[in-house]
Every structure is written in structure tokens, then in C-alpha cells.
PDB file of C-alpha atoms in Angstrom:
ATOM      1  CA  MET A   1    -126.565  31.390  75.745  1.00 57.00           C
ATOM      2  CA  ARG A   2    -123.166  32.390  76.125  1.00 66.00           C
ATOM      3  CA  ILE A   3    -120.360  29.839  76.176  1.00 64.00           C
ATOM      4  CA  PRO A   4    -117.903  30.523  79.207  1.00 66.00           C
ATOM      5  CA  ARG A   5    -114.498  30.535  78.168  1.00 67.00           C
ATOM      6  CA  ASP A   6    -113.660  27.440  80.035  1.00 67.00           C
ATOM      7  CA  PHE A   7    -115.839  25.366  77.383  1.00 67.00           C
ATOM      8  CA  THR A   8    -114.862  26.910  74.766  1.00 70.00           C
ATOM      9  CA  ALA A   9    -111.520  24.956  73.935  1.00 68.00           C
ATOM     10  CA  ASP A  10    -113.294  21.319  74.772  1.00 68.00           C
ATOM     11  CA  LEU A  11    -116.490  22.360  71.797  1.00 70.00           C
ATOM     12  CA  VAL A  12    -113.913  23.732  69.256  1.00 72.00           C
ATOM     13  CA  VAL A  13    -112.230  21.691  66.952  1.00 70.00           C
ATOM     14  CA  PRO A  14    -108.398  23.120  67.164  1.00 70.00           C
ATOM     15  CA  PRO A  15    -105.940  23.345  64.162  1.00 71.00           C
ATOM     16  CA  SER A  16    -104.819  20.147  64.620  1.00 73.00           C
ATOM     17  CA  GLY A  17    -107.631  18.402  64.508  1.00 71.00           C
ATOM     18  CA  ALA A  18    -107.631  16.522  67.694  1.00 74.00           C
ATOM     19  CA  VAL A  19    -111.051  15.980  68.666  1.00 72.00           C
ATOM     20  CA  ASP A  20    -111.283  14.374  72.207  1.00 74.00           C
ATOM     21  CA  ARG A  21    -114.922  12.757  72.202  1.00 75.00           C
ATOM     22  CA  ILE A  22    -115.319  12.960  75.764  1.00 76.00           C
ATOM     23  CA  THR A  23    -114.206  16.700  77.326  1.00 77.00           C
ATOM     24  CA  SER A  24    -116.720  17.315  74.037  1.00 78.00           C
ATOM     25  CA  LEU A  25    -119.460  15.157  75.490  1.00 79.00           C
ATOM     26  CA  ASP A  26    -118.548  16.336  79.399  1.00 81.00           C
ATOM     27  CA  ALA A  27    -118.945  19.873  78.064  1.00 82.00           C
ATOM     28  CA  TRP A  28    -121.694  19.795  76.119  1.00 82.00           C
ATOM     29  CA  LEU A  29    -123.484  18.057  78.948  1.00 85.00           C
ATOM     30  CA  ARG A  30    -122.078  20.566  81.487  1.00 84.00           C
ATOM     31  CA  LEU A  31    -123.523  23.402  78.868  1.00 84.00           C
ATOM     32  CA  LYS A  32    -127.590  21.737  78.121  1.00 86.00           C
ATOM     33  CA  ALA A  33    -127.407  22.074  82.016  1.00 86.00           C
ATOM     34  CA  ARG A  34    -126.795  25.197  81.764  1.00 84.00           C
ATOM     35  CA  GLN A  35    -129.558  25.826  79.458  1.00 87.00           C
ATOM     36  CA  GLN A  36    -132.995  27.374  80.330  1.00 87.00           C
ATOM     37  CA  LEU A  37    -135.514  26.281  78.479  1.00 87.00           C
ATOM     38  CA  GLU A  38    -138.277  28.796  77.293  1.00 87.00           C
ATOM     39  CA  ASP A  39    -140.376  27.680  80.404  1.00 92.00           C
ATOM     40  CA  GLY A  40    -137.269  28.490  82.912  1.00 89.00           C
ATOM     41  CA  THR A  41    -136.903  24.877  83.198  1.00 90.00           C
ATOM     42  CA  SER A  42    -133.470  23.023  82.427  1.00 88.00           C
ATOM     43  CA  ALA A  43    -132.729  21.647  78.886  1.00 88.00           C
ATOM     44  CA  ALA A  44    -129.853  18.778  81.017  1.00 88.00           C
ATOM     45  CA  ILE A  45    -130.279  15.846  79.293  1.00 88.00           C
ATOM     46  CA  ASP A  46    -131.607  12.998  81.718  1.00 87.00           C
ATOM     47  CA  PRO A  47    -130.104   9.874  82.826  1.00 86.00           C
ATOM     48  CA  GLN A  48    -132.180   7.917  81.117  1.00 89.00           C
ATOM     49  CA  ARG A  49    -131.530   9.648  77.637  1.00 87.00           C
ATOM     50  CA  LEU A  50    -127.711   9.958  78.300  1.00 84.00           C
ATOM     51  CA  SER A  51    -128.183   6.528  78.644  1.00 86.00           C
ATOM     52  CA  ARG A  52    -129.854   6.216  75.098  1.00 86.00           C
ATOM     53  CA  LEU A  53    -128.068   8.731  72.758  1.00 81.00           C
ATOM     54  CA  LEU A  54    -124.747   6.563  74.056  1.00 78.00           C
ATOM     55  CA  ARG A  55    -125.280   3.538  72.777  1.00 83.00           C
ATOM     56  CA  LEU A  56    -126.128   4.989  69.438  1.00 79.00           C
ATOM     57  CA  PRO A  57    -123.396   4.275  66.342  1.00 74.00           C
ATOM     58  CA  THR A  58    -121.163   7.534  66.571  1.00 71.00           C
ATOM     59  CA  PRO A  59    -120.445   9.299  63.097  1.00 67.00           C
ATOM     60  CA  VAL A  60    -117.721   9.062  62.976  1.00 68.00           C
ATOM     61  CA  ASN A  61    -115.412   7.468  60.512  1.00 72.00           C
ATOM     62  CA  GLU A  62    -112.991   6.632  58.008  1.00 78.00           C
ATOM     63  CA  ILE A  63    -114.829  10.055  56.009  1.00 79.00           C
ATOM     64  CA  ASP A  64    -115.388  11.282  59.487  1.00 76.00           C
ATOM     65  CA  ALA A  65    -111.868  11.147  60.253  1.00 77.00           C
ATOM     66  CA  ALA A  66    -110.279  12.389  56.491  1.00 83.00           C
ATOM     67  CA  LEU A  67    -112.608  16.158  56.874  1.00 80.00           C
ATOM     68  CA  VAL A  68    -111.115  16.504  60.707  1.00 79.00           C
ATOM     69  CA  ARG A  69    -107.192  15.525  59.768  1.00 84.00           C
ATOM     70  CA  ALA A  70    -108.336  18.099  55.823  1.00 87.00           C
ATOM     71  CA  LEU A  71    -109.315  20.750  59.020  1.00 85.00           C
ATOM     72  CA  PRO A  72    -105.946  22.587  58.903  1.00 85.00           C
ATOM     73  CA  ALA A  73    -105.734  22.645  54.949  1.00 88.00           C
ATOM     74  CA  THR A  74    -109.062  23.772  54.116  1.00 88.00           C
ATOM     75  CA  ARG A  75    -108.936  26.602  56.237  1.00 86.00           C
ATOM     76  CA  ALA A  76    -105.106  27.460  55.267  1.00 89.00           C
ATOM     77  CA  ALA A  77    -107.039  27.779  51.402  1.00 90.00           C
ATOM     78  CA  ILE A  78    -110.310  29.851  52.741  1.00 89.00           C
ATOM     79  CA  ALA A  79    -107.348  32.282  55.017  1.00 88.00           C
ATOM     80  CA  ARG A  80    -105.444  32.649  51.593  1.00 91.00           C
ATOM     81  CA  HIS A  81    -108.453  33.146  48.991  1.00 91.00           C
ATOM     82  CA  ARG A  82    -109.389  36.189  52.239  1.00 87.00           C
ATOM     83  CA  SER A  83    -105.599  37.971  52.158  1.00 90.00           C
ATOM     84  CA  GLU A  84    -106.704  38.206  47.880  1.00 89.00           C
ATOM     85  CA  GLY A  85    -109.481  39.555  48.007  1.00 84.00           C
ATOM     86  CA  GLY A  86    -111.846  36.717  47.992  1.00 72.00           C
ATOM     87  CA  ALA A  87    -114.776  35.755  49.417  1.00 66.00           C
ATOM     88  CA  ALA A  88    -115.029  33.209  51.789  1.00 55.00           C
TER      89      ALA A  88
END
């Protein structure tokens, strides 16, 4: 499935590493609702399952936060490596 442009910004982590969890979740749920399974039915998540998923602990912790903050420097290092002829 192709991701419409209006959803892309909500799903991609920006160079700043700042992610709005609610906006990302909303975009993901809207895309799931558009997705069709092999039998032609919707892949939308029903309210009962969504409620169960939202009660699960989130994986955000200090390590995850540090990884997100490091994304700009990591991307810059990869770009420098590529510009010097290195393979990524």
C-alpha cells in the first residue's frame, strides 16, 4: 500500500527527533482503516482491540529517547560516510 502524502509527515521521524505520539498513532490507525486484507476486508482495528492496545505499556524510556535524540547526528554521520565513497 502506498502512503498518501498527507500521512507521511505524521509517520516519519523528523530530523529534530521530535515525534508527536498522538498524531503518529492517529495516522497509523487511519492508514490501517484504508488497508485491505487479502480477502478484501478492512485491516481497521476495532475499538475493543484498540482499547487493549492502548492499555499496553509504551516502549518509550530513557534509551529510546536517547536514540531518537541521536538520529540527527547519526544521519549526518551516514551522509558524510556516503559522501566519502563509503557504502551504507
